[in-house]
Amino acid sequence: MVISFDAPISYTYPNQNQVIGELVRIAKKRILLSVSSRLGSLPYLANPLQKNQFILDENCGDPWVKWCVANKKKAVDSFSFEKDALEKFMSQGLIGGEKEIAEYEQGKAPWCITYAFMPDELYAILKEFGVKNIKLAGPGAYARTIPNELLVKIMRDPKQRAAFLDFCYQYDANPFVCGMGKDNLLARGDL
């Protein structure tokens, strides 16, 4: 089995298809991939506070949580809706501009250029390389629709949490929403 999580394939632009092909080649029975999701990432580009929605305890000691809480006002104050940038990302799937691409092509190591996949695109690539029984999911698709106050309440109650996570699994794997996960697109398949 080959497992590739936290979207490392998305950082191999412009060779992401070849990387998937190599992972499929070395897999014996099953492959599990997590890639950056184009549809799931778009809401983050238009809402710098979206990650704050998933903070269950603002007073915990986690440095990332502390940073999100401390920078909330700055994120709001510096925000402006950038329709052109969103449309460009929607059509190309690239985070990183021409400067980063030029540096990458010259063998330099800029901040990762990220390629974000559409669900049907990832499905077609896997199928092209002989993967069968392909299942896709967008983890966090349902959870992102719930306000923070309700998520906190649900997650603190063991019975509600179990029922909620079970329902999230069903919803997030629905073909109509699988690309709308938090920011990753999960795929599994058999060889």
CSV table of C-alpha atoms in Angstrom, one decimal:
chain,number,residue,atom,x,y,z
A,1,MET,CA,0.0,0.0,0.0
A,2,VAL,CA,1.2,3.5,-0.8
A,3,ILE,CA,0.0,6.4,1.4
A,4,SER,CA,0.8,10.0,0.5
A,5,PHE,CA,-0.9,12.5,2.9
A,6,ASP,CA,-0.9,16.2,3.6
A,7,ALA,CA,-0.7,17.0,-0.1
A,8,PRO,CA,3.0,16.5,-1.0
A,9,ILE,CA,2.0,15.6,-4.6
A,10,SER,CA,0.6,19.1,-5.0
A,11,TYR,CA,4.1,20.5,-4.4
A,12,THR,CA,5.6,18.7,-7.3
A,13,TYR,CA,4.3,21.0,-10.0
A,14,PRO,CA,4.7,20.7,-13.0
A,15,ASN,CA,5.3,16.9,-12.5
A,16,GLN,CA,2.2,16.0,-10.4
A,17,ASN,CA,0.8,13.5,-12.9
A,18,GLN,CA,4.1,11.7,-13.2
A,19,VAL,CA,4.5,11.6,-9.4
A,20,ILE,CA,1.0,10.0,-9.1
A,21,GLY,CA,2.0,7.5,-11.8
A,22,GLU,CA,5.1,6.5,-9.9
A,23,LEU,CA,3.2,6.1,-6.6
A,24,VAL,CA,0.7,3.9,-8.4
A,25,ARG,CA,3.6,1.9,-10.0
A,26,ILE,CA,5.1,1.0,-6.6
A,27,ALA,CA,1.8,0.3,-4.9
A,28,LYS,CA,0.9,-3.4,-4.7
A,29,LYS,CA,-2.8,-3.4,-3.6
A,30,ARG,CA,-4.0,0.0,-2.6
A,31,ILE,CA,-3.2,3.7,-2.9
A,32,LEU,CA,-4.3,6.5,-0.5
A,33,LEU,CA,-3.6,10.1,-1.6
A,34,SER,CA,-4.3,13.5,-0.2
A,35,VAL,CA,-3.8,16.4,-2.6
A,36,SER,CA,-4.6,20.1,-2.4
A,37,SER,CA,-8.2,20.6,-3.4
A,38,ARG,CA,-9.0,23.5,-5.8
A,39,LEU,CA,-12.6,23.8,-4.7
A,40,GLY,CA,-11.7,23.3,-1.1
A,41,SER,CA,-9.0,25.9,-1.2
A,42,LEU,CA,-11.0,28.7,-2.9
A,43,PRO,CA,-13.0,29.6,0.3
A,44,TYR,CA,-9.7,30.1,2.2
A,45,LEU,CA,-8.5,32.5,-0.4
A,46,ALA,CA,-11.7,34.6,0.1
A,47,ASN,CA,-11.9,34.1,3.9
A,48,PRO,CA,-8.7,34.5,6.0
A,49,LEU,CA,-10.7,33.7,9.1
A,50,GLN,CA,-12.0,30.3,8.0
A,51,LYS,CA,-9.4,28.3,9.9
A,52,ASN,CA,-10.5,30.1,13.1
A,53,GLN,CA,-13.8,28.3,12.7
A,54,PHE,CA,-12.2,25.0,13.6
A,55,ILE,CA,-10.5,26.2,16.8
A,56,LEU,CA,-12.2,24.4,19.7
A,57,ASP,CA,-10.3,26.0,22.5
A,58,GLU,CA,-8.9,29.5,22.0
A,59,ASN,CA,-7.0,29.3,25.3
A,60,CYS,CA,-5.1,26.1,24.5
A,61,GLY,CA,-1.3,26.2,24.4
A,62,ASP,CA,-0.9,25.3,20.7
A,63,PRO,CA,1.3,28.0,19.0
A,64,TRP,CA,-0.7,27.8,15.7
A,65,VAL,CA,-4.0,28.4,17.6
A,66,LYS,CA,-2.4,31.3,19.5
A,67,TRP,CA,-1.2,32.8,16.2
A,68,CYS,CA,-4.7,32.5,14.6
A,69,VAL,CA,-6.4,34.2,17.6
A,70,ALA,CA,-3.7,36.9,17.9
A,71,ASN,CA,-3.8,37.8,14.2
A,72,LYS,CA,-7.6,37.7,13.7
A,73,LYS,CA,-8.0,41.5,13.6
A,74,LYS,CA,-5.0,42.0,11.3
A,75,ALA,CA,-6.4,39.4,8.9
A,76,VAL,CA,-9.7,41.2,8.8
A,77,ASP,CA,-8.1,44.7,8.4
A,78,SER,CA,-5.7,43.6,5.6
A,79,PHE,CA,-8.3,41.6,3.7
A,80,SER,CA,-9.7,42.6,0.3
A,81,PHE,CA,-11.7,40.4,-2.0
A,82,GLU,CA,-9.5,39.6,-5.1
A,83,LYS,CA,-11.9,38.3,-7.8
A,84,ASP,CA,-9.2,38.2,-10.5
A,85,ALA,CA,-6.9,36.1,-8.2
A,86,LEU,CA,-9.7,33.7,-7.4
A,87,GLU,CA,-10.7,33.3,-11.1
A,88,LYS,CA,-7.1,32.7,-12.0
A,89,PHE,CA,-6.7,30.0,-9.3
A,90,MET,CA,-10.0,28.4,-10.3
A,91,SER,CA,-8.9,28.1,-13.9
A,92,GLN,CA,-5.2,27.2,-13.4
A,93,GLY,CA,-5.1,25.6,-10.0
A,94,LEU,CA,-1.8,27.2,-9.1
A,95,ILE,CA,-0.8,28.9,-5.9
A,96,GLY,CA,2.5,30.7,-6.7
A,97,GLY,CA,3.1,33.1,-9.5
A,98,GLU,CA,5.3,33.3,-12.5
A,99,LYS,CA,8.2,34.4,-10.3
A,100,GLU,CA,8.1,31.2,-8.3
A,101,ILE,CA,7.7,29.1,-11.4
A,102,ALA,CA,10.7,30.7,-13.1
A,103,GLU,CA,12.8,30.2,-9.9
A,104,TYR,CA,11.7,26.5,-9.8
A,105,GLU,CA,12.5,25.9,-13.5
A,106,GLN,CA,16.0,27.4,-12.9
A,107,GLY,CA,16.6,24.8,-10.1
A,108,LYS,CA,16.1,27.2,-7.3
A,109,ALA,CA,13.9,26.4,-4.3
A,110,PRO,CA,11.2,29.1,-3.8
A,111,TRP,CA,8.2,28.7,-1.5
A,112,CYS,CA,6.4,25.6,-2.8
A,113,ILE,CA,4.3,26.1,-5.9
A,114,THR,CA,1.1,24.3,-5.1
A,115,TYR,CA,-1.1,22.7,-7.7
A,116,ALA,CA,-4.7,22.1,-6.5
A,117,PHE,CA,-6.7,19.4,-8.2
A,118,MET,CA,-10.3,19.2,-9.2
A,119,PRO,CA,-12.0,16.0,-8.2
A,120,ASP,CA,-12.8,14.7,-11.7
A,121,GLU,CA,-9.2,15.5,-12.7
A,122,LEU,CA,-7.7,13.4,-9.9
A,123,TYR,CA,-10.2,10.6,-10.7
A,124,ALA,CA,-9.2,10.6,-14.4
A,125,ILE,CA,-5.4,10.6,-13.6
A,126,LEU,CA,-5.8,7.6,-11.2
A,127,LYS,CA,-8.0,5.8,-13.7
A,128,GLU,CA,-5.4,6.4,-16.5
A,129,PHE,CA,-2.8,4.7,-14.3
A,130,GLY,CA,-5.0,1.6,-13.8
A,131,VAL,CA,-6.4,2.4,-10.4
A,132,LYS,CA,-9.8,0.8,-9.8
A,133,ASN,CA,-12.6,1.3,-7.2
A,134,ILE,CA,-11.6,4.9,-6.8
A,135,LYS,CA,-13.3,6.7,-4.0
A,136,LEU,CA,-12.9,10.5,-3.3
A,137,ALA,CA,-13.8,12.6,-0.3
A,138,GLY,CA,-13.4,16.2,0.8
A,139,PRO,CA,-12.6,16.0,4.5
A,140,GLY,CA,-14.1,19.0,6.3
A,141,ALA,CA,-16.8,19.8,3.7
A,142,TYR,CA,-19.7,19.5,6.1
A,143,ALA,CA,-17.8,20.8,9.1
A,144,ARG,CA,-17.0,24.0,7.4
A,145,THR,CA,-20.7,24.8,7.2
A,146,ILE,CA,-21.1,24.7,11.0
A,147,PRO,CA,-20.5,27.9,13.0
A,148,ASN,CA,-17.6,27.7,15.5
A,149,GLU,CA,-19.9,27.9,18.6
A,150,LEU,CA,-21.9,24.8,17.4
A,151,LEU,CA,-18.7,22.9,16.5
A,152,VAL,CA,-17.4,23.4,20.0
A,153,LYS,CA,-20.6,22.2,21.5
A,154,ILE,CA,-20.8,19.1,19.3
A,155,MET,CA,-17.2,18.2,19.8
A,156,ARG,CA,-17.4,18.4,23.6
A,157,ASP,CA,-20.3,16.0,23.8
A,158,PRO,CA,-19.0,12.4,23.1
A,159,LYS,CA,-22.4,11.2,21.8
A,160,GLN,CA,-22.9,14.2,19.5
A,161,ARG,CA,-19.3,14.1,18.3
A,162,ALA,CA,-19.6,10.4,17.3
A,163,ALA,CA,-22.8,11.0,15.4
A,164,PHE,CA,-21.4,14.2,13.8
A,165,LEU,CA,-18.2,12.6,12.6
A,166,ASP,CA,-20.1,9.6,11.2
A,167,PHE,CA,-22.4,12.0,9.3
A,168,CYS,CA,-19.4,14.0,8.1
A,169,TYR,CA,-17.9,10.9,6.6
A,170,GLN,CA,-21.0,10.3,4.6
A,171,TYR,CA,-21.5,13.9,3.5
A,172,ASP,CA,-17.8,14.5,2.6
A,173,ALA,CA,-17.7,11.4,0.4
A,174,ASN,CA,-20.7,12.5,-1.7
A,175,PRO,CA,-19.7,13.0,-5.3
A,176,PHE,CA,-21.4,16.4,-5.4
A,177,VAL,CA,-19.3,17.8,-2.5
A,178,CYS,CA,-16.1,15.7,-2.4
A,179,GLY,CA,-14.0,18.6,-3.8
A,180,MET,CA,-15.3,21.0,-1.2
A,181,GLY,CA,-13.3,19.7,1.8
A,182,LYS,CA,-11.4,22.0,4.1
A,183,ASP,CA,-8.4,22.2,1.7
A,184,ASN,CA,-7.5,18.6,0.8
A,185,LEU,CA,-9.0,16.1,-1.6
A,186,LEU,CA,-8.6,12.5,-0.4
A,187,ALA,CA,-8.5,9.6,-2.9
A,188,ARG,CA,-8.3,5.8,-2.4
A,189,GLY,CA,-8.2,3.1,-4.9
A,190,ASP,CA,-7.2,-0.5,-5.6
A,191,LEU,CA,-4.7,-2.0,-8.1
